C-alpha positions in Angstrom: -0.3 19.9 3.1 -2.6 16.7 2.1 -2.2 15.9 5.9 -4.3 19.3 6.8 -6.7 18.6 3.5 -7.3 15.0 4.4 -9.8 14.9 6.8 -11.7 17.5 4.8 -11.6 15.0 2.0 -12.6 11.9 3.7 -15.6 13.9 4.5 -16.9 13.9 1.0 -18.6 10.6 -0.4 -15.6 8.9 -1.6 -16.6 9.1 -5.6 -17.3 12.9 -5.0 -13.8 13.3 -3.5 -11.7 11.4 -6.1 -13.9 14.0 -8.9 -12.8 17.2 -6.8 -9.1 15.8 -6.5 -8.8 14.6 -10.1 -9.9 18.4 -11.2 -7.8 20.1 -9.0 -5.0 17.8 -10.8 -6.5 18.7 -14.0 -6.5 22.5 -13.5 -2.8 22.0 -12.2 -2.2 20.0 -15.4 -2.4 23.3 -17.2 -0.1 25.5 -15.3 3.0 26.1 -17.4 6.5 25.0 -16.8 5.0 23.0 -13.0 4.5 19.8 -14.0 8.4 19.6 -15.2 9.5 21.5 -12.4 7.6 19.6 -10.2 8.6 16.1 -11.8 12.2 17.3 -11.3 11.7 17.8 -7.5 9.7 14.4 -7.3 11.7 12.0 -9.3 14.4 12.1 -6.5 15.7 8.1 -6.9 18.8 8.7 -8.8 20.3 6.4 -11.6 19.7 3.1 -9.6 15.8 3.3 -10.4 15.9 3.9 -14.3 15.7 1.0 -16.6 14.9 -0.3 -19.8 12.0 -2.5 -20.6 10.6 -3.1 -24.2 13.0 -0.8 -25.2 11.4 2.0 -23.6 13.3 3.7 -20.6 11.5 4.0 -17.4 12.7 6.5 -14.8 11.6 4.9 -12.0 9.8 1.3 -11.8 6.6 2.8 -10.0 3.7 3.6 -11.6 -0.2 5.0 -11.6 -2.5 1.5 -11.9 -5.9 2.2 -14.0 -8.8 3.3 -12.2 -7.7 6.7 -11.0 -7.4 8.7 -13.8 -9.8 7.0 -16.1 -10.3 8.9 -19.1 -6.3 10.8 -18.7 -7.8 14.0 -17.7 -4.4 14.6 -15.4 -1.8 12.8 -17.1 1.0 15.6 -16.7 0.1 16.2 -12.8 0.2 12.6 -12.1 3.9 12.4 -14.3 5.0 15.1 -12.1 4.6 13.6 -8.7 7.3 11.1 -9.7 5.4 8.2 -11.3 7.8 6.1 -13.8 4.8 5.5 -16.0 1.0 5.9 -15.8 -1.9 3.6 -16.2 -5.2 5.3 -17.7 -8.4 3.7 -18.2 -10.5 1.6 -18.1 -11.5 2.6 -21.8 -14.0 1.1 -23.4 -14.9 1.5 -27.1 -18.2 3.3 -26.4 -19.0 5.8 -23.4 -20.6 4.4 -20.8 -22.0 5.4 -17.2 -21.1 2.8 -15.2 -23.0 1.3 -12.5 -25.2 3.4 -9.7 -23.8 4.9 -7.2 -22.7 4.7 -4.6 -20.0 2.5 -6.0 -17.0 3.5 -4.2 -16.4 2.8 -0.4 -13.2 3.8 2.1 -12.2 1.2 4.8 -9.8 3.1 6.7 -9.4 1.0 9.3 -8.6 -1.6 6.5 -6.4 0.8 4.5 -8.8 -0.2 1.3 -11.0 0.4 -0.8 -14.1 -1.4 -2.5 -14.7 -0.5 -5.7 -17.8 -1.4 -8.2 -17.4 1.4 -10.6 -18.1 -0.8 -13.8 -15.9 1.1 -16.5 -17.5 4.0 -16.1 -15.5 6.0 -19.0 -15.9 8.7 -21.9 -15.3 6.1 -24.6 -11.9 5.5 -26.5 -12.8 7.8 -29.3 -12.7 10.9 -26.3 -9.4 9.2 -24.4 -7.7 9.1 -28.0 -8.3 13.3 -28.1 -7.1 14.4 -25.0 -3.6 12.1 -25.2 -3.3 13.3 -28.7 -3.5 17.0 -27.5 -0.6 16.7 -24.3 1.9 18.9 -25.1 4.8 16.9 -23.6 4.8 13.0 -22.2 7.8 12.7 -19.4 6.7 9.0 -18.5 4.8 6.4 -20.9 1.3 6.4 -20.7 -0.7 2.9 -20.7 -4.0 2.3 -21.7 -6.0 -0.2 -20.0 -8.7 -1.6 -22.5 -11.9 -3.8 -21.8 -15.5 -4.3 -23.5 -18.6 -2.5 -22.8 -21.3 -3.9 -20.2 -23.7 -4.5 -23.1 -21.1 -6.4 -25.7 -21.5 -10.1 -25.1 -18.8 -12.4 -24.4 -18.7 -14.0 -27.6 -17.7 -10.7 -29.1 -16.3 -8.9 -26.5 -12.9 -9.5 -28.9 -14.2 -6.9 -31.4 -13.9 -4.3 -28.3 -10.7 -4.9 -27.9 -9.9 -4.5 -30.9 -11.8 -1.4 -31.3 -10.1 0.0 -28.7 -6.5 -0.9 -30.3 -7.4 0.8 -33.7 -9.0 4.2 -31.9 -5.8 4.2 -29.5 -2.9 2.8 -31.3 -1.0 6.2 -32.2 -1.7 7.7 -28.2 -0.9 4.5 -26.4 2.7 3.7 -25.1 1.4 -0.1 -24.4 -2.0 -1.7 -23.9 -3.4 -3.6 -20.8 -6.0 -5.9 -21.7 -8.4 -5.9 -18.7 -10.3 -9.4 -18.1 -9.9 -9.3 -14.3 -12.1 -6.5 -13.0 -15.0 -8.4 -10.9 -17.6 -5.1 -11.6 -18.6 -6.3 -15.4 -20.3 -8.7 -15.5 -19.1 -11.9 -17.0 -15.8 -10.4 -17.8 -13.6 -12.7 -15.5 -15.2 -15.7 -17.6 -12.7 -14.2 -20.0 -9.3 -15.4 -18.2 -10.0 -19.0 -18.5 -6.5 -20.0 -20.6 -7.8 -20.5 -23.9 -10.3 -17.8 -24.3 -7.7 -15.6 -23.0 -4.9 -16.5 -25.4 -7.4 -15.8 -28.3 -8.0 -12.5 -26.9 -4.3 -11.6 -26.7 -3.7 -13.2 -29.8 -6.4 -10.8 -31.5 -5.2 -7.9 -30.4 -1.5 -8.5 -30.9 -3.0 -9.1 -34.3 -4.8 -5.8 -33.9 -1.3 -3.8 -32.6 0.6 -5.1 -35.9 -2.1 -4.3 -38.5 -1.7 -0.7 -36.7 2.0 -1.0 -36.9 2.1 -1.7 -40.5 -0.5 1.2 -41.4 1.3 3.5 -39.5 4.6 2.6 -39.6 4.8 3.3 -35.9 6.7 1.4 -33.1 4.3 -1.5 -31.6 3.2 -0.6 -28.0 3.9 -3.6 -25.6 0.5 -5.8 -24.7 0.2 -6.8 -21.3 -2.7 -8.7 -19.3 -3.8 -7.8 -16.2 -5.2 -11.2 -13.9 -7.5 -11.4 -11.0 -5.8 -12.6 -7.4 -8.6 -15.2 -7.1 -7.9 -17.5 -9.7 -7.5 -21.4 -8.5 -4.1 -22.2 -8.6 -4.4 -24.3 -11.3 -6.1 -21.7 -13.1 -4.0 -19.3 -12.4 -1.2 -21.1 -13.8 -3.0 -22.0 -17.3 -3.7 -18.3 -17.5 -0.2 -17.5 -17.3 0.8 -20.2 -19.6 -2.0 -19.5 -22.1 -0.7 -15.6 -22.4 3.0 -15.9 -22.9 2.4 -18.7 -25.2 0.2 -16.4 -27.3 2.6 -13.9 -27.5 2.1 -11.2 -25.0 4.6 -8.7 -23.4 3.8 -8.7 -19.8 1.8 -9.4 -16.8 0.0 -7.3 -14.3 -0.5 -9.0 -10.8 -3.1 -8.1 -9.9 -6.6 -6.7 -10.2 -8.9 -6.5 -7.2 -10.2 -9.1 -4.9 -13.4 -10.4 -4.3 -12.3 -11.7 -0.8 -13.0 -10.0 2.5 -11.0 -11.9 5.2 -9.8 -10.2 8.3 -11.8 -6.6 7.1 -12.9 -4.6 9.9 -14.5 -2.0 8.5 -18.4 -2.1 8.4 -18.3 -1.1 4.5 -16.8 -5.0 4.3 -20.3 -6.2 3.2 -20.2 -3.7 0.3 -19.7 -5.5 -3.1 -17.2 -5.1 -5.7 -13.5 -5.4 -5.8 -11.2 -4.8 -2.7 -8.1 -2.9 -2.9 -5.4 -1.9 -0.6 -3.4 -3.3 2.3 -4.9 -6.3 2.2 -3.8 -7.6 -1.2 0.0 -7.0 -0.1 1.0 -10.1 1.0 -1.4 -11.8 -1.4 -0.4 -10.1 -4.5 3.2 -10.4 -3.8 2.6 -13.8 -3.7 1.2 -14.2 -7.0 4.0 -12.3 -8.1 6.1 -14.8 -7.1 4.4 -17.6 -9.0 4.2 -15.6 -12.3 7.4 -15.1 -12.0 8.5 -18.8 -11.6 6.0 -19.9 -13.8 7.3 -17.6 -16.7 10.9 -17.7 -15.8 11.4 -14.2 -16.0 10.8 -14.6 -19.7 8.4 -11.5 -19.7 8.2 -8.2 -17.6 5.7 -8.2 -14.6 3.6 -6.0 -13.4 3.2 -5.8 -9.0 0.3 -4.3 -7.8 -1.7 -4.5 -4.7 -1.4 -2.7 -1.2 2.3 -1.2 -2.0 1.9 1.6 0.7 5.7 1.5 1.8 9.3 1.2 0.1 9.6 -1.9 1.6 6.2 -3.3 0.0 7.3 -2.4 -3.4 10.7 -3.7 -2.8 9.4 -7.1 -1.8 7.3 -7.1 -5.2 10.4 -6.2 -7.3 12.4 -9.1 -5.0 9.5 -11.4 -6.1 10.1 -10.6 -9.7 8.4 -8.0 -10.4 10.2 -5.3 -13.3 7.7 -2.3 -12.1 4.6 -1.6 -9.6 1.8 0.4 -9.1 -0.3 1.7 -7.1 -3.6 3.3 -6.5 -5.2 3.2 -2.7 -1.8 4.3 -1.2 -2.1 7.2 -3.0 -5.6 7.9 -1.5 -4.5 7.7 2.0 -1.0 8.6 1.9 -1.3 12.0 -0.5 0.9 12.4 -3.5 3.8 12.7 -1.4 3.8 9.0 -1.6 5.4 8.4 -5.3 8.7 10.8 -4.2 8.9 8.7 -0.8 8.7 5.1 -2.8 11.2 6.3 -5.0 13.8 7.8 -2.5 13.0 4.7 0.1 13.6 2.1 -3.1 17.0 3.8 -3.9 18.0 3.6 -0.2 17.1 -0.4 0.1 19.1 -0.9 -3.2 22.1 0.8 -1.9 22.1 -0.9 1.4 21.6 -4.4 -0.5 24.5 -3.4 -2.9 22.6 -3.2 -6.0 23.5 -0.4 -8.3 20.5 -0.7 -10.3 17.0 -1.9 -9.4 16.5 -4.2 -12.2 19.2 -6.1 -10.3 16.6 -6.8 -7.8 14.3 -8.5 -9.5 13.5 -12.1 -8.9 16.3 -12.1 -6.3 13.4 -13.7 -3.6 12.1 -16.2 -6.5 
């Protein structure tokens, strides 16, 4: 079905097509019994794909990356596709419109997207209300948090704390986003010392909320950019792990444009998709070696096939995320990844996905 409607969607402006699709998924989320029935159909992958991380079960290592469902509008529908977890956001304390349009561009020949959205979202309180109203949550929902554009870097920690306070009771995990290229000055927070201080502040807020609510503390992960100098990447990884972060997401979009052919390559913003496949896998391997496997790593960037996902797992990722491939391949991608990963594990004589993590690192 997606192959039939994709040409029509791709004739629309990329962001208009995105909102149209999200509205359709939101409507599907409200159809009684459909999400659970579809999830049973799409979760094919068997026991080999299940694992426990941070004391929580994950039925599949394949997750939805942040940015596609910024406001948590279609969580049941995305869960129904067979994802093992979902990452919503980026959310900021206050609602903000983001950058001016056009701000999302397809590069079909390169199997890539360029976006300069700028953390457009409805704000933390709106997301809290939407997640709290969900009747069920078949897969963990992480919340990617950031600072408002108007907040200076010296006060950024206040915005991250505010997001934790607002969303603690509805988040199954927090992702500290300091690596988007589309909020001025944000990436400066990746400097090892500043980032470690920010992580400690977020963890402190999580602990305060845990004591206040008696609710289990969700893991806190940090998302890094692929454009850091190797020395800076090593320092940032070391800093966040020593500060107590529970995991890493490697990596965000890139400012690089090497090898692109489409005319949209001149657009400013973060590049995602196929051009990041090799680079992000190499960074996962680097992060795994630097951390010695002490914290789980989520590999993201250019995952289009089961082999792409498997390479990231073998490089050291415990989980992987997709976004751009979903735009190009359609909703059936997730089930294909699950089935393909299960076959690859069986081929290599591995009983469980956890046995594949880091074997090539």
